[in-house]
XYZ file of C-alpha atoms in Angstrom:
664
model
C -176.981 122.368 67.071
C -178.849 120.866 63.818
C -177.350 118.197 61.194
C -177.963 117.018 58.310
C -177.836 113.722 57.250
C -177.500 112.575 52.874
C -178.566 108.948 51.917
C -178.275 107.483 49.258
C -178.216 103.238 48.016
C -176.916 100.576 46.822
C -178.570 96.953 45.460
C -182.209 96.557 44.141
C -182.940 95.167 47.548
C -184.068 92.526 46.378
C -181.850 90.116 44.308
C -177.599 92.140 43.910
C -175.014 90.535 45.822
C -175.254 93.362 48.502
C -177.847 95.555 49.712
C -176.777 99.011 50.856
C -177.983 102.382 52.607
C -175.049 104.980 53.383
C -175.178 108.322 53.511
C -172.697 111.771 55.083
C -173.610 113.599 58.218
C -173.311 116.905 58.573
C -173.438 119.709 61.232
C -175.670 122.549 60.582
C -178.821 122.023 58.707
C -179.240 120.417 55.372
C -178.824 124.426 53.632
C -176.480 125.189 55.842
C -174.673 121.703 54.844
C -175.600 121.959 51.578
C -172.944 125.321 51.414
C -170.157 124.677 53.148
C -170.250 120.691 50.923
C -170.393 123.193 48.436
C -167.050 125.168 48.896
C -165.295 122.040 50.160
C -166.157 119.781 46.565
C -166.885 122.409 43.819
C -163.304 122.492 43.218
C -163.937 118.413 42.711
C -165.360 118.787 38.501
C -162.933 120.679 37.071
C -159.760 119.558 38.155
C -161.318 116.472 37.475
C -162.460 116.831 34.256
C -165.564 116.747 33.681
C -168.456 120.167 33.280
C -170.500 119.827 35.674
C -171.348 118.419 39.418
C -174.186 116.415 38.181
C -171.165 114.363 36.032
C -170.082 112.706 40.061
C -171.407 109.468 39.144
C -169.698 106.952 40.479
C -170.745 104.279 38.185
C -171.043 105.832 35.174
C -167.835 107.134 36.324
C -166.602 103.723 35.807
C -167.882 102.764 33.042
C -167.075 105.981 30.539
C -163.018 105.880 31.919
C -163.061 102.900 33.560
C -162.369 101.461 37.465
C -159.058 102.872 38.417
C -159.734 106.689 36.901
C -163.155 106.303 38.949
C -161.574 105.335 41.805
C -158.942 108.316 41.218
C -162.163 110.590 41.693
C -163.604 109.076 45.025
C -159.999 108.893 46.534
C -159.613 113.036 45.835
C -163.601 113.103 46.799
C -162.805 112.292 50.457
C -159.235 113.512 50.539
C -161.414 116.794 50.553
C -163.850 116.128 53.431
C -160.772 115.289 55.752
C -158.897 117.600 55.293
C -161.817 119.852 55.522
C -162.577 121.588 59.174
C -165.700 120.648 58.919
C -166.674 117.263 61.311
C -167.737 115.352 58.597
C -169.227 111.641 59.454
C -169.913 109.242 56.961
C -171.839 106.214 58.156
C -172.958 103.072 56.017
C -175.655 99.970 56.849
C -174.448 97.249 54.815
C -177.089 94.021 54.139
C -174.354 91.548 53.134
C -176.574 88.900 53.706
C -179.316 89.599 52.236
C -181.983 88.966 54.076
C -184.531 90.788 54.837
C -188.913 91.008 54.314
C -190.913 90.314 52.005
C -191.743 93.833 50.335
C -188.312 94.415 49.752
C -188.603 98.815 49.456
C -189.487 98.095 53.486
C -186.985 96.407 53.815
C -184.902 99.932 52.576
C -187.095 102.081 54.452
C -186.315 99.309 57.731
C -182.424 99.749 56.761
C -182.494 103.584 57.039
C -183.914 103.800 60.321
C -180.503 101.267 60.818
C -178.266 104.106 59.477
C -180.700 107.180 61.367
C -179.390 105.242 64.197
C -175.547 104.758 63.595
C -175.573 108.890 62.315
C -177.544 109.676 65.536
C -174.405 107.904 67.431
C -171.825 109.405 66.372
C -172.470 112.806 67.239
C -170.848 114.112 70.307
C -171.993 113.658 73.923
C -172.265 117.175 74.679
C -173.744 118.110 71.603
C -177.796 118.815 72.223
C -179.595 118.129 69.041
C -182.583 120.757 68.081
C -183.112 119.718 64.278
C -182.490 116.786 62.742
C -182.282 116.807 58.459
C -182.723 114.295 56.551
C -182.538 113.876 52.765
C -182.618 111.228 51.034
C -181.807 110.214 47.666
C -185.080 109.839 45.263
C -186.212 106.583 43.910
C -187.542 104.975 40.593
C -188.924 101.906 39.471
C -186.738 102.028 35.735
C -190.079 99.524 34.651
C -192.692 102.402 35.567
C -191.097 105.160 36.275
C -192.942 105.702 39.782
C -191.176 106.659 42.799
C -190.584 103.169 44.969
C -189.983 104.943 47.849
C -191.883 108.245 48.939
C -192.513 110.609 51.331
C -195.784 109.511 53.143
C -193.991 105.626 53.249
C -190.828 107.810 54.907
C -192.826 109.406 57.574
C -194.878 104.997 58.130
C -191.695 103.443 58.260
C -188.887 105.503 59.427
C -189.943 108.230 61.111
C -192.428 106.566 63.369
C -190.497 103.566 64.403
C -187.760 105.825 65.782
C -189.326 105.895 69.636
C -189.330 102.117 68.843
C -185.436 101.933 68.287
C -184.461 104.965 71.240
C -186.496 101.988 73.954
C -184.954 99.140 72.797
C -181.557 100.856 72.790
C -180.636 100.981 69.922
C -180.734 105.054 69.437
C -180.007 107.446 72.421
C -182.394 109.161 74.219
C -181.156 112.209 72.850
C -183.087 112.037 69.964
C -186.568 112.521 71.893
C -185.434 116.116 72.551
C -186.389 116.893 68.204
C -188.530 114.216 67.795
C -191.237 115.861 70.221
C -190.251 118.539 69.238
C -191.035 118.517 65.650
C -186.983 119.082 64.656
C -186.594 116.123 62.509
C -187.637 116.836 58.992
C -187.450 114.240 55.013
C -187.297 115.453 52.635
C -186.337 113.947 48.980
C -183.787 114.808 46.071
C -182.363 113.960 42.654
C -178.693 112.698 43.538
C -176.956 114.847 41.495
C -178.954 118.149 42.449
C -177.189 117.943 46.051
C -173.099 117.760 46.506
C -173.964 115.677 49.477
C -176.580 113.304 48.339
C -173.271 112.900 45.688
C -171.117 112.252 48.641
C -173.735 109.440 49.996
C -173.350 107.928 46.305
C -169.576 107.800 46.139
C -169.705 106.070 49.801
C -172.256 103.758 48.651
C -170.724 103.060 45.517
C -167.354 102.225 47.487
C -169.114 99.589 50.057
C -170.746 97.555 47.663
C -167.464 97.423 45.704
C -165.821 96.705 49.442
C -163.566 92.791 47.757
C -162.054 95.209 45.419
C -158.126 95.993 46.533
C -158.087 99.810 45.218
C -161.896 100.037 47.241
C -160.813 97.964 50.411
C -158.091 100.175 50.795
C -159.767 103.305 50.794
C -162.587 102.274 53.245
C -159.903 101.347 55.554
C -158.141 104.864 55.224
C -161.485 106.082 56.010
C -161.748 104.028 59.220
C -158.375 104.817 60.355
C -158.852 108.765 60.674
C -162.439 107.743 62.079
C -164.619 109.391 59.485
C -166.553 106.122 58.624
C -168.692 104.043 60.764
C -170.533 101.227 59.301
C -172.294 97.705 61.125
C -174.422 94.590 59.509
C -177.833 95.894 59.498
C -181.226 93.399 59.866
C -178.908 91.384 62.415
C -176.623 94.746 64.014
C -179.271 95.057 67.194
C -176.342 93.907 69.087
C -174.589 95.966 67.591
C -175.996 99.302 67.237
C -176.535 98.962 70.912
C -172.495 98.285 72.095
C -172.090 101.614 69.515
C -174.641 103.790 71.195
C -173.306 102.285 74.928
C -169.383 103.002 73.800
C -170.353 106.595 72.606
C -171.877 107.532 75.443
C -168.471 106.351 77.444
C -170.495 103.771 79.046
C -167.358 101.044 78.145
C -168.648 99.105 80.556
C -171.725 97.233 78.322
C -169.634 98.047 75.157
C -167.516 95.955 75.484
C -169.492 93.337 77.283
C -171.896 93.673 74.365
C -169.647 93.357 71.895
C -168.260 90.419 73.368
C -171.283 88.622 73.838
C -172.009 88.541 69.688
C -171.017 85.324 68.413
C -169.965 85.794 65.195
C -169.433 82.943 62.793
C -166.879 84.271 59.878
C -163.091 84.881 60.051
C -163.784 88.304 58.456
C -166.181 89.296 60.909
C -164.844 88.215 64.625
C -161.453 89.613 63.509
C -163.824 92.687 63.068
C -164.772 92.637 66.488
C -161.541 91.595 68.224
C -159.937 95.208 66.335
C -162.977 96.717 67.807
C -162.568 94.889 71.479
C -158.958 96.504 71.309
C -160.096 100.167 70.440
C -162.080 99.317 73.079
C -159.646 98.145 76.152
C -156.865 101.048 74.153
C -159.668 103.794 75.113
C -160.011 102.231 79.556
C -156.251 101.828 78.931
C -155.801 105.596 79.893
C -158.494 105.781 82.506
C -154.735 105.712 84.949
C -154.159 102.532 87.288
C -157.508 101.556 89.204
C -159.486 102.179 85.863
C -159.463 100.005 83.429
C -159.485 97.375 86.809
C -162.665 98.559 88.228
C -163.902 98.445 84.351
C -163.152 94.806 83.648
C -164.206 93.457 87.117
C -167.631 95.448 86.466
C -167.465 93.804 83.061
C -166.546 90.355 84.544
C -169.852 90.659 87.099
C -172.240 91.733 85.109
C -171.310 88.869 83.329
C -171.787 86.031 85.801
C -174.910 87.037 87.024
C -176.166 87.494 84.029
C -179.829 85.484 84.756
C -179.556 85.050 80.322
C -175.972 82.602 80.749
C -177.227 81.587 84.129
C -175.491 77.381 83.803
C -174.615 78.401 80.341
C -170.791 78.139 81.336
C -169.457 76.791 77.395
C -171.289 80.437 76.170
C -169.666 82.768 79.343
C -165.759 81.062 78.147
C -166.872 81.246 74.698
C -166.785 85.408 75.264
C -164.302 85.224 78.217
C -161.920 84.071 75.140
C -162.967 87.139 73.580
C -162.188 89.482 75.725
C -158.947 87.335 76.648
C -158.144 87.187 72.291
C -158.544 91.154 71.922
C -156.726 92.184 75.237
C -153.882 89.663 74.052
C -153.482 91.473 70.915
C -153.906 94.994 72.811
C -150.439 93.794 75.126
C -148.904 93.252 72.195
C -149.515 96.162 70.331
C -148.708 98.320 73.109
C -146.951 96.288 75.712
C -148.498 98.145 78.778
C -148.282 96.433 82.148
C -151.312 97.374 82.153
C -153.428 94.939 79.866
C -150.908 92.254 82.601
C -153.126 92.169 85.002
C -156.337 92.326 82.551
C -155.079 89.527 81.339
C -154.139 87.525 84.523
C -157.360 88.339 85.885
C -159.791 87.126 82.662
C -157.212 84.193 83.198
C -158.636 83.395 86.585
C -161.914 83.901 85.802
C -162.000 81.732 82.664
C -160.452 79.020 84.491
C -162.793 79.529 86.926
C -165.952 78.270 83.892
C -163.444 75.681 82.815
C -163.300 74.521 86.750
C -166.984 74.507 86.242
C -167.341 72.707 83.693
C -164.548 69.337 84.463
C -162.509 70.628 81.548
C -159.250 70.249 82.920
C -157.248 70.101 79.331
C -158.935 74.054 79.763
C -157.905 74.499 82.588
C -154.070 73.160 82.223
C -153.427 75.754 79.395
C -154.575 78.560 81.345
C -151.890 77.388 84.176
C -149.704 77.608 81.930
C -150.617 80.935 80.478
C -150.391 82.264 84.133
C -147.075 81.187 84.890
C -146.207 83.192 82.200
C -147.233 86.588 83.712
C -146.909 85.262 87.299
C -143.129 86.885 88.375
C -144.417 90.029 86.495
C -147.845 89.879 88.261
C -145.947 89.221 92.113
C -144.490 92.208 91.368
C -146.745 94.607 92.765
C -148.973 94.050 96.444
C -151.693 94.845 94.466
C -151.635 91.904 92.175
C -151.013 89.068 95.394
C -155.020 88.274 95.409
C -154.809 87.126 91.631
C -151.878 84.929 92.840
C -153.802 83.319 95.699
C -157.602 83.158 93.413
C -155.202 81.554 90.621
C -153.615 78.756 93.151
C -157.112 77.830 94.350
C -158.186 77.322 91.281
C -155.232 74.765 89.970
C -156.365 73.046 92.772
C -159.996 72.521 91.797
C -158.243 71.784 88.600
C -156.179 69.337 90.181
C -159.377 67.692 92.275
C -161.119 67.245 89.199
C -158.370 65.605 87.716
C -158.313 63.081 90.463
C -154.781 63.482 91.485
C -156.183 64.330 94.818
C -152.228 63.904 96.775
C -151.612 65.969 94.577
C -154.343 68.336 95.227
C -153.727 68.387 98.822
C -150.359 69.180 98.563
C -151.002 71.857 96.808
C -153.822 73.004 99.221
C -150.962 72.715 102.037
C -148.609 75.874 100.202
C -151.377 77.511 100.072
C -152.648 77.461 102.800
C -148.817 77.793 104.292
C -148.766 80.897 101.618
C -151.940 82.839 103.298
C -149.906 82.560 107.142
C -147.045 83.526 105.535
C -149.155 86.624 104.960
C -151.092 86.493 108.059
C -147.506 87.329 109.716
C -147.398 89.894 106.851
C -150.133 91.710 108.473
C -149.708 91.260 112.029
C -146.586 94.074 111.689
C -148.759 95.954 109.278
C -151.196 95.919 112.870
C -148.171 96.226 115.211
C -149.185 94.132 117.243
C -150.231 89.885 116.546
C -154.016 88.948 116.390
C -156.451 86.584 114.702
C -159.469 88.002 115.771
C -159.554 90.115 112.631
C -157.149 87.968 110.349
C -159.333 84.329 110.546
C -162.726 85.958 109.717
C -161.217 87.159 106.413
C -161.786 85.735 103.219
C -158.426 84.908 102.265
C -158.463 82.640 105.515
C -161.985 81.339 105.245
C -160.717 80.176 101.594
C -157.601 79.243 102.321
C -159.065 76.796 105.191
C -162.298 75.521 103.295
C -159.883 74.401 100.491
C -157.374 72.334 102.978
C -159.987 71.228 104.930
C -162.292 69.529 101.685
C -159.070 67.905 100.235
C -158.174 66.577 103.691
C -161.448 64.651 103.635
C -161.569 64.255 99.765
C -157.901 62.247 100.243
C -159.235 60.229 102.890
C -155.367 59.494 104.939
C -156.970 58.453 108.702
C -154.426 61.295 110.178
C -155.884 63.896 107.693
C -159.078 62.737 108.246
C -158.432 63.445 112.148
C -157.047 66.867 111.332
C -160.071 67.960 109.179
C -162.303 67.249 111.928
C -159.529 69.930 114.200
C -160.170 71.991 111.324
C -164.104 72.352 111.616
C -163.551 73.186 114.833
C -161.679 75.594 114.469
C -163.987 77.232 111.648
C -166.645 76.751 113.804
C -165.398 79.571 116.210
C -165.353 82.230 113.460
C -167.780 84.385 112.322
C -169.595 83.120 109.070
C -171.132 84.210 106.445
C -174.946 81.931 105.643
C -172.119 80.330 102.841
C -169.600 79.461 104.599
C -171.551 77.892 107.197
C -172.958 75.219 104.659
C -170.184 74.881 103.353
C -169.079 73.566 106.907
C -172.157 71.657 106.846
C -171.131 70.052 103.863
C -167.804 69.371 104.687
C -168.753 67.821 108.278
C -171.602 65.655 106.407
C -168.407 64.364 104.261
C -165.951 63.718 107.286
C -168.438 61.886 108.971
C -169.564 59.656 106.006
C -165.832 58.839 105.049
C -165.451 57.507 109.286
C -168.483 56.083 108.225
C -170.177 57.224 110.804
C -173.567 57.050 109.157
C -175.693 58.112 111.577
C -173.872 61.294 112.672
C -173.453 62.432 109.240
C -177.612 62.148 109.282
C -178.398 63.808 111.955
C -176.079 67.116 111.392
C -178.209 66.573 107.427
C -181.549 66.767 108.864
C -180.987 69.642 111.453
C -180.332 71.448 107.917
C -182.840 70.271 106.263
C -185.316 71.547 108.241
C -183.993 75.290 107.565
C -184.464 75.976 103.917
C -181.582 74.358 102.700
C -179.232 74.970 99.471
C -179.246 71.828 97.120
C -175.451 71.032 97.933
C -176.902 70.560 102.132
C -179.021 67.809 100.283
C -176.473 66.243 97.933
C -174.368 65.884 100.410
C -177.693 64.533 102.798
C -178.455 61.989 100.033
C -174.808 60.219 99.949
C -174.760 59.944 103.538
C -178.074 58.644 103.352
C -177.932 56.415 100.735
C -174.399 55.229 101.651
C -175.943 54.321 104.945
C -178.652 52.031 103.461
C -175.979 49.928 101.201
C -174.574 49.461 104.130
C -177.128 48.227 106.833
C -180.293 49.147 104.728
C -182.431 47.998 108.163
C -180.791 50.507 110.393
C -181.377 53.637 108.136
C -184.500 52.529 107.003
C -186.853 55.175 109.367
C -183.923 57.494 108.062
C -184.265 56.876 104.583
C -188.594 56.908 103.863
C -188.483 60.411 105.940
C -185.577 61.504 103.237
C -187.465 59.646 101.013
C -190.592 61.856 101.966
C -188.740 65.326 101.895
C -187.418 64.540 98.355
C -190.543 64.008 96.835
C -192.362 67.827 97.942
C -188.037 68.585 96.807
C -188.315 71.412 93.928
C -185.418 70.377 91.968
C -183.189 73.041 90.070
C -182.933 72.344 86.393
C -179.720 72.411 86.117
C -176.423 73.637 87.101
C -174.078 71.396 90.023
C -174.327 68.892 91.795
C -177.956 68.267 89.995
C -176.391 65.189 88.443
C -175.898 63.907 92.131
C -179.169 64.796 93.514
C -180.933 63.411 91.018
C -178.559 60.087 91.190
C -178.921 59.234 94.740
C -182.102 59.963 94.858
C -182.900 57.132 92.442
C -181.366 55.568 94.831
C -182.806 56.238 97.728
C -186.646 55.761 96.085
C -184.741 52.284 95.088
C -183.841 50.619 98.024
C -187.157 51.349 99.620
C -189.041 50.704 97.153
C -187.261 48.292 95.276
C -188.641 49.940 92.057
C -187.000 49.798 88.771
C -188.171 52.218 86.746
C -188.314 55.335 88.455
C -183.778 54.916 89.572
C -183.189 54.060 85.547
C -185.429 56.647 84.724
C -183.030 58.990 87.436
C -179.582 57.318 87.025
C -179.832 58.029 83.011
C -181.137 62.056 83.525
C -178.403 61.857 85.539
C -176.157 61.077 83.495
C -177.177 63.463 80.698
C -176.043 66.318 83.148
C -172.716 65.242 82.250
C -172.857 66.071 78.605
C -171.807 69.531 78.834
C -168.878 68.360 80.069
C -165.611 67.433 78.390
C -166.168 63.289 78.064
C -162.482 62.274 78.272
C -161.534 64.646 81.323
C -160.752 62.115 84.216
C -164.060 64.198 86.499
C -166.348 63.131 83.544
C -165.007 59.339 83.033
C -165.424 58.932 86.882
C -168.590 60.037 87.379
C -170.205 57.955 84.312
C -168.563 55.237 85.087
C -170.287 55.128 88.872
C -173.331 55.565 87.262
C -172.879 52.328 85.068
C -171.825 50.642 88.164
C -175.160 51.959 89.909
C -177.010 51.026 86.797
C -175.265 47.592 87.111
C -176.356 47.548 90.586
C -180.379 47.907 90.398
C -180.447 45.537 87.120
C -179.171 43.120 89.146
C -175.679 42.358 87.630
C -172.170 42.310 87.889
C -170.087 45.059 87.308
C -169.604 44.646 83.188
C -165.881 43.775 82.191
C -165.622 46.516 79.191
C -166.794 48.622 82.880
C -164.485 46.613 85.496
C -161.421 47.950 82.609
C -162.083 50.880 82.812
C -162.300 51.210 85.925
C -158.703 49.930 86.551
C -157.162 52.163 83.957
C -158.910 55.177 85.570
C -157.568 54.215 89.009
C -154.279 53.786 88.034
C -154.278 56.965 86.231
C -154.855 59.059 88.867
C -154.568 58.976 92.772
C -157.791 57.780 93.537
C -156.911 54.880 96.231
C -159.681 52.417 96.516
C -158.180 51.147 100.262
C -158.769 47.095 99.121
C -156.613 45.048 101.892
C -155.850 43.191 98.044
C -155.423 46.257 95.367
C -158.075 44.312 93.954
C -161.248 45.239 92.923
C -164.716 42.892 94.772
C -166.563 40.398 92.577
C -169.179 41.541 95.174
C -172.122 43.954 93.354
C -172.552 45.791 96.684
C -169.053 45.841 98.304
C -167.999 47.056 95.170
C -170.616 49.985 94.486
C -169.951 50.811 98.789
C -166.269 50.981 97.475
C -167.004 53.250 95.066
C -168.517 55.517 96.776
C -166.377 55.288 99.088
C -162.929 55.988 97.649
C -165.199 59.088 95.057
C -165.040 62.746 95.562
C -169.365 62.953 94.611
């Protein structure tokens, strides 16, 4: 099937307040489209008191009849288009920023490419294009009378670049068919000789004057009836890609691409939310599992996106845009499906908030989820969401350094999972632990409780932790869980000050491409041992330093800050050189900059680095830092385990104690 696009412009592409290229997309070739437009609109000049279609020029109508009368004619024209049986589409490329190329005419021609890509994206997916006629209103220099853009220019800067647009994903590959078959035909024509160009002039003029209430209302009406499409040219690359994805029915990519765009103005953000709401309204019709799997795919893509690796603040902003749109959709339609989508989004936002140590955001999300929990709990399908939410809440409480509360929540979560095991036993018609013990739901609850027992540091809980470690070793674990269990075992031995055992475990792991967490825990064990007895652990320390000197240090992400800190201390305790350790401690502190500075975990880690610096410099802890430590300890549930309850005055005793009681 053939389509035709009639195009006009508004603005001089140099000085005017806004540059606009717009047009009308019509089924059939330009000749048939022109006949259809004449049938639809031919009665308007006489009804509007005009002598001929040549008088249908909106700027002149404004000048001759006034603003109100001109807009009334425009309303009549667009109403006639909408009420006809033809499937017209109005398209607008808008450049409000007036960012462009040094040559205004090339800016205009590249905006034509934007408009063509947008117009093509509105064509239904099941229609195979066999030809595309483009009719462009001629443009003449008022001073010289010369044509400002010729057919040669159009072929060089528009047609030749369509293939680039296809490859970049801003036009669909459906355009290849008529490009290869020479099915693209561009002609120029005077605006008053074509009903298609008259309509293009009207939509240009109305769009240019969108700040007036009457024009704004008219544009809003055209958008609501799905006849008008627009985007910001020169900066609309992501928008066009999102629109193509939506047209192709790829709502996962469409939603993700819109959510990635970081708009700055309130108007743009509002429009972005409205578009996302429309997309969520579409996926909600996919049945029960469809919306859930769509959102899961979006979240999975965001999480795996290499361009966002370690950029947790950016990820949180993207998720917040999804949250705002989902909440707006829920308020609009009040459908139960939106509750689960919101809860899933809250969970992922909660995970990210924990990653950056933002307990304020995390607690806010806990409150939001609490309001939805009773509805989520009605369906067994959503039970994993509640369990994940509990795990994230435990991490939040750990970041707040409320370690006793953290242990209580971990025990409660573990008990809930064990209750689920009883239901599982009934479902499989017989008690058996083999399958359930190796399930993710059980392993996560066991690991979470184990970590909480170790961090709280109470002797009976440490004893229980070693029992739990032994039980977990009997379960088939994947590589990541084996490493996690090893790290917890190293930490548990550090907590009972059996540095020799923790170091032995760590060195065994260093021989087999350890992950960054294993390296961090081995460093912690060796440095803690050196501080207690330098001579006893000196050989282990030199061996580890040799390993670290050839270690490929990760650039970012937890626990890089802890590795820099203890690597520097390791070097200092062996060589006695201060320059390297102070440089490493500075790098360690720089990694805390992405975390909110007033949260408990950030303040603790920052103070701990300061204490290491004081120790290296041979100073007693500054009064100011001691005051901050005392205050923070009182606000949290870190037990300093000192017989007197006071912080030691001796620098090395203080550092040993702080490292011992620290979660990190």
